[in-house]
CSV table of C-alpha atoms in Angstrom, one decimal:
chain,number,residue,atom,x,y,z
A,1,MET,CA,4.5,-14.7,-21.8
A,2,ARG,CA,7.6,-16.0,-19.8
A,3,VAL,CA,8.7,-19.3,-19.7
A,4,PHE,CA,11.0,-20.5,-16.9
A,5,ASP,CA,14.4,-19.5,-17.5
A,6,PRO,CA,16.6,-22.5,-15.6
A,7,ASN,CA,20.3,-19.6,-16.3
A,8,ILE,CA,18.1,-16.4,-14.0
A,9,SER,CA,18.5,-15.6,-10.4
A,10,THR,CA,14.7,-17.4,-8.8
A,11,PHE,CA,13.3,-16.7,-5.7
A,12,LEU,CA,10.5,-19.6,-4.4
A,13,ILE,CA,8.0,-18.5,-1.6
A,14,GLY,CA,6.6,-21.1,-0.2
A,15,VAL,CA,8.4,-25.1,1.2
A,16,GLY,CA,5.3,-27.0,1.6
A,17,GLY,CA,4.3,-30.1,-0.2
A,18,HIS,CA,3.0,-27.9,-3.3
A,19,ALA,CA,7.0,-26.7,-3.4
A,20,LYS,CA,8.4,-30.4,-3.4
A,21,SER,CA,6.2,-31.0,-7.1
A,22,LEU,CA,7.2,-27.3,-8.1
A,23,TYR,CA,10.8,-28.6,-8.0
A,24,GLU,CA,10.7,-31.1,-9.8
A,25,SER,CA,9.1,-29.4,-12.7
A,26,LEU,CA,12.3,-27.1,-12.7
A,27,GLU,CA,14.8,-30.5,-13.6
A,28,SER,CA,16.5,-28.4,-15.4
A,29,VAL,CA,17.6,-25.9,-12.9
A,30,ASP,CA,21.0,-25.2,-11.3
A,31,SER,CA,20.6,-25.2,-7.8
A,32,LYS,CA,22.9,-22.5,-7.2
A,33,LEU,CA,20.1,-20.0,-8.8
A,34,ILE,CA,17.8,-20.7,-6.9
A,35,ARG,CA,16.6,-19.5,-2.8
A,36,TYR,CA,13.3,-19.7,-0.6
A,37,LEU,CA,12.1,-17.8,2.0
A,38,ASP,CA,9.5,-19.4,4.4
A,39,PRO,CA,9.1,-18.6,7.9
A,40,LEU,CA,10.6,-22.5,8.5
A,41,LYS,CA,13.7,-23.7,7.5
A,42,ALA,CA,13.3,-26.4,4.7
A,43,ASP,CA,16.0,-29.0,5.3
A,44,TRP,CA,14.9,-30.9,1.8
A,45,LEU,CA,16.1,-27.7,0.2
A,46,GLU,CA,18.8,-26.9,1.9
A,47,SER,CA,20.6,-30.6,1.1
A,48,LEU,CA,20.1,-29.9,-2.8
A,49,GLY,CA,22.0,-26.5,-1.5
A,50,ILE,CA,19.0,-24.1,-1.9
A,51,ALA,CA,19.6,-20.9,0.9
A,52,LYS,CA,17.2,-19.8,2.2
A,53,ILE,CA,16.3,-16.0,2.1
A,54,SER,CA,15.4,-13.1,4.1
A,55,GLN,CA,12.1,-10.9,2.8
A,56,GLU,CA,14.5,-7.9,3.5
A,57,ASP,CA,17.0,-8.9,1.1
A,58,LEU,CA,14.5,-10.5,-1.9
A,59,GLU,CA,13.0,-6.8,-2.1
A,60,LYS,CA,16.1,-6.1,-2.9
A,61,GLU,CA,16.8,-8.5,-5.4
A,62,LEU,CA,13.7,-7.8,-6.9
A,63,SER,CA,15.6,-5.0,-8.8
A,64,LYS,CA,17.4,-7.3,-11.0
A,65,ASN,CA,13.8,-8.6,-11.6
A,66,PRO,CA,14.6,-12.7,-11.1
A,67,GLN,CA,11.8,-15.2,-11.4
A,68,VAL,CA,9.6,-15.5,-8.4
A,69,ILE,CA,8.0,-18.5,-8.1
A,70,ILE,CA,5.0,-18.9,-5.5
A,71,SER,CA,3.9,-22.3,-3.8
A,72,PHE,CA,0.5,-23.2,-2.5
A,73,LEU,CA,-1.0,-21.0,0.0
A,74,GLY,CA,-3.8,-23.6,1.1
A,75,GLY,CA,-7.0,-25.1,-0.5
A,76,THR,CA,-9.9,-22.2,0.0
A,77,SER,CA,-10.9,-19.7,-1.6
A,78,GLU,CA,-9.2,-17.0,0.4
A,79,ALA,CA,-6.0,-18.6,0.1
A,80,LEU,CA,-5.7,-18.8,-3.4
A,81,LYS,CA,-6.7,-15.3,-3.5
A,82,LYS,CA,-4.0,-14.1,-0.5
A,83,ARG,CA,-1.9,-16.4,-3.1
A,84,LEU,CA,-2.7,-14.3,-6.2
A,85,GLU,CA,-2.4,-11.0,-4.2
A,86,LEU,CA,0.9,-12.0,-3.3
A,87,MET,CA,1.8,-12.7,-6.8
A,88,LYS,CA,0.7,-9.2,-8.0
A,89,LEU,CA,3.1,-7.7,-5.6
A,90,TYR,CA,6.1,-9.4,-5.9
A,91,ASN,CA,5.1,-8.5,-9.9
A,92,ASN,CA,4.8,-5.1,-9.3
A,93,MET,CA,7.9,-4.8,-7.3
A,94,GLY,CA,9.8,-6.2,-10.1
A,95,GLY,CA,10.0,-10.2,-9.9
A,96,THR,CA,8.7,-11.8,-13.0
A,97,LEU,CA,6.2,-14.6,-12.9
A,98,PRO,CA,7.4,-17.2,-14.9
A,99,ILE,CA,5.1,-20.2,-16.8
A,100,ILE,CA,6.0,-23.5,-15.3
A,101,THR,CA,5.6,-26.7,-17.1
A,102,HIS,CA,6.7,-29.9,-16.4
A,103,SER,CA,8.3,-32.1,-18.7
A,104,ARG,CA,5.9,-34.8,-18.8
A,105,SER,CA,2.3,-32.6,-19.2
A,106,SER,CA,1.0,-32.1,-22.4
A,107,ILE,CA,0.0,-28.9,-23.7
A,108,SER,CA,-1.6,-27.4,-26.9
A,109,ALA,CA,0.0,-24.9,-29.0
A,110,ARG,CA,-3.1,-23.9,-29.6
A,111,SER,CA,-4.1,-23.0,-26.0
A,112,LYS,CA,-2.8,-19.8,-24.2
A,113,ILE,CA,-1.3,-20.2,-20.7
A,114,ASP,CA,-0.8,-16.6,-18.9
A,115,ASP,CA,2.5,-15.8,-16.9
A,116,GLY,CA,2.6,-17.4,-13.4
A,117,CYS,CA,0.7,-20.7,-14.6
A,118,GLN,CA,2.0,-23.8,-13.1
A,119,VAL,CA,1.1,-27.3,-14.7
A,120,PHE,CA,2.3,-30.7,-13.4
A,121,ALA,CA,2.9,-33.8,-14.6
A,122,GLY,CA,0.6,-35.7,-16.3
A,123,ALA,CA,-1.6,-32.7,-17.0
A,124,MET,CA,-3.4,-31.8,-20.6
A,125,VAL,CA,-4.3,-28.8,-21.7
A,126,ASN,CA,-6.3,-29.0,-25.1
A,127,ALA,CA,-6.9,-26.7,-28.2
A,128,PHE,CA,-8.0,-23.2,-27.7
A,129,SER,CA,-8.2,-23.5,-24.1
A,130,HIS,CA,-7.2,-20.3,-21.7
A,131,ILE,CA,-5.4,-20.9,-18.7
A,132,GLY,CA,-5.6,-17.5,-16.8
A,133,PHE,CA,-2.4,-15.4,-15.0
A,134,GLY,CA,-1.1,-17.5,-11.4
A,135,ALA,CA,-3.7,-21.0,-12.1
A,136,VAL,CA,-2.5,-24.2,-11.2
A,137,VAL,CA,-3.3,-27.6,-13.4
A,138,ASN,CA,-2.4,-30.0,-10.8
A,139,THR,CA,-1.1,-33.9,-11.5
A,140,ASN,CA,-3.1,-35.1,-13.8
A,141,ALA,CA,-5.7,-32.4,-14.4
A,142,VAL,CA,-7.5,-32.4,-17.7
A,143,ILE,CA,-8.5,-29.0,-19.2
A,144,GLU,CA,-10.0,-30.4,-22.7
A,145,HIS,CA,-10.7,-27.7,-25.7
A,146,ASP,CA,-12.2,-24.4,-25.5
A,147,VAL,CA,-12.4,-23.8,-21.6
A,148,VAL,CA,-11.5,-20.8,-19.5
A,149,ILE,CA,-9.8,-20.7,-16.3
A,150,GLU,CA,-9.2,-17.6,-14.9
A,151,GLU,CA,-6.7,-15.8,-12.7
A,152,GLY,CA,-5.3,-17.5,-9.4
A,153,VAL,CA,-7.9,-20.9,-10.1
A,154,HIS,CA,-6.6,-24.2,-8.5
A,155,VAL,CA,-7.2,-27.5,-10.3
A,156,ALA,CA,-6.5,-30.3,-7.9
A,157,PRO,CA,-4.4,-33.7,-9.4
A,158,SER,CA,-7.4,-35.8,-11.8
A,159,ALA,CA,-9.8,-33.2,-11.9
A,160,VAL,CA,-11.6,-32.9,-15.7
A,161,ILE,CA,-12.8,-29.8,-17.1
A,162,LEU,CA,-15.0,-30.8,-19.9
A,163,GLY,CA,-15.1,-28.8,-23.1
A,164,GLY,CA,-16.3,-25.0,-23.2
A,165,ALA,CA,-16.3,-24.8,-19.1
A,166,HIS,CA,-15.6,-21.7,-17.3
A,167,ILE,CA,-13.8,-21.2,-13.9
A,168,GLY,CA,-14.3,-17.8,-12.2
A,169,SER,CA,-11.2,-17.0,-10.4
A,170,ASN,CA,-9.9,-18.2,-7.1
A,171,ALA,CA,-11.7,-21.3,-7.5
A,172,TYR,CA,-10.6,-24.7,-6.3
A,173,ILE,CA,-11.7,-27.7,-8.2
A,174,GLY,CA,-11.3,-30.6,-5.9
A,175,SER,CA,-9.0,-33.7,-6.9
A,176,ASN,CA,-10.9,-36.4,-9.3
A,177,ALA,CA,-14.0,-33.7,-10.0
A,178,VAL,CA,-15.5,-33.7,-13.4
A,179,ILE,CA,-16.6,-30.1,-14.7
A,180,ILE,CA,-19.0,-30.9,-17.6
A,181,GLN,CA,-19.2,-29.3,-20.8
A,182,ASN,CA,-20.5,-25.8,-21.0
A,183,THR,CA,-20.9,-25.2,-17.4
A,184,ARG,CA,-20.0,-22.2,-15.5
A,185,VAL,CA,-18.1,-22.3,-11.8
A,186,PRO,CA,-18.3,-18.8,-10.3
A,187,GLU,CA,-15.6,-16.9,-8.6
A,188,GLY,CA,-14.4,-18.1,-5.5
A,189,VAL,CA,-16.2,-21.2,-5.3
A,190,PHE,CA,-15.0,-24.3,-4.1
A,191,VAL,CA,-15.8,-27.7,-5.7
A,192,LYS,CA,-15.5,-30.5,-3.7
A,193,ALA,CA,-13.1,-33.6,-4.7
A,194,GLY,CA,-15.0,-36.4,-7.1
A,195,SER,CA,-18.2,-34.1,-7.2
A,196,ILE,CA,-19.7,-33.7,-10.5
A,197,TRP,CA,-20.3,-29.6,-11.5
A,198,ASN,CA,-22.8,-29.4,-14.0
A,199,LYS,CA,-24.6,-26.1,-13.1
A,200,GLU,CA,-24.7,-23.7,-16.2
């Protein structure tokens, strides 16, 4: 398990709205150690003293085992799959993929959080749940006890996943959706915002 280290060089991939929430989770970091990669210039990052880096220069830096944080690439199964592939690529090239947890999230000591996960402000992960590689638990989402979330899943703001549920890889759980206890969401499924999922 690799927890974010504010003293190690860090590269942020993608600079959209999700990246702004990610940055809020990096409260303790010295901005001089962060650079970003995106086709677009990010004025909001540069105003914080964070410079842009080219793909070529990033690949050179990967030999030094920096931290790489991948932002959100869109709310579809294909976008989540692409993000997961990108994470594994950078990991194989030498980058480390730290766990990002906001200081106002609540994570049980009896849960398991894999590398590359992002847990945002107000989110809760309860006992004996397992959050898989690269998954995102967004703002105010609730993961109840004994839940399994496979790799690459995105749990959108204020979604609730009740005890014993199993979420397949690269699934997207929309805002305010409720996954009923002991049900299973298959790989790559998009659960609509505000809906109730009660399928076995």
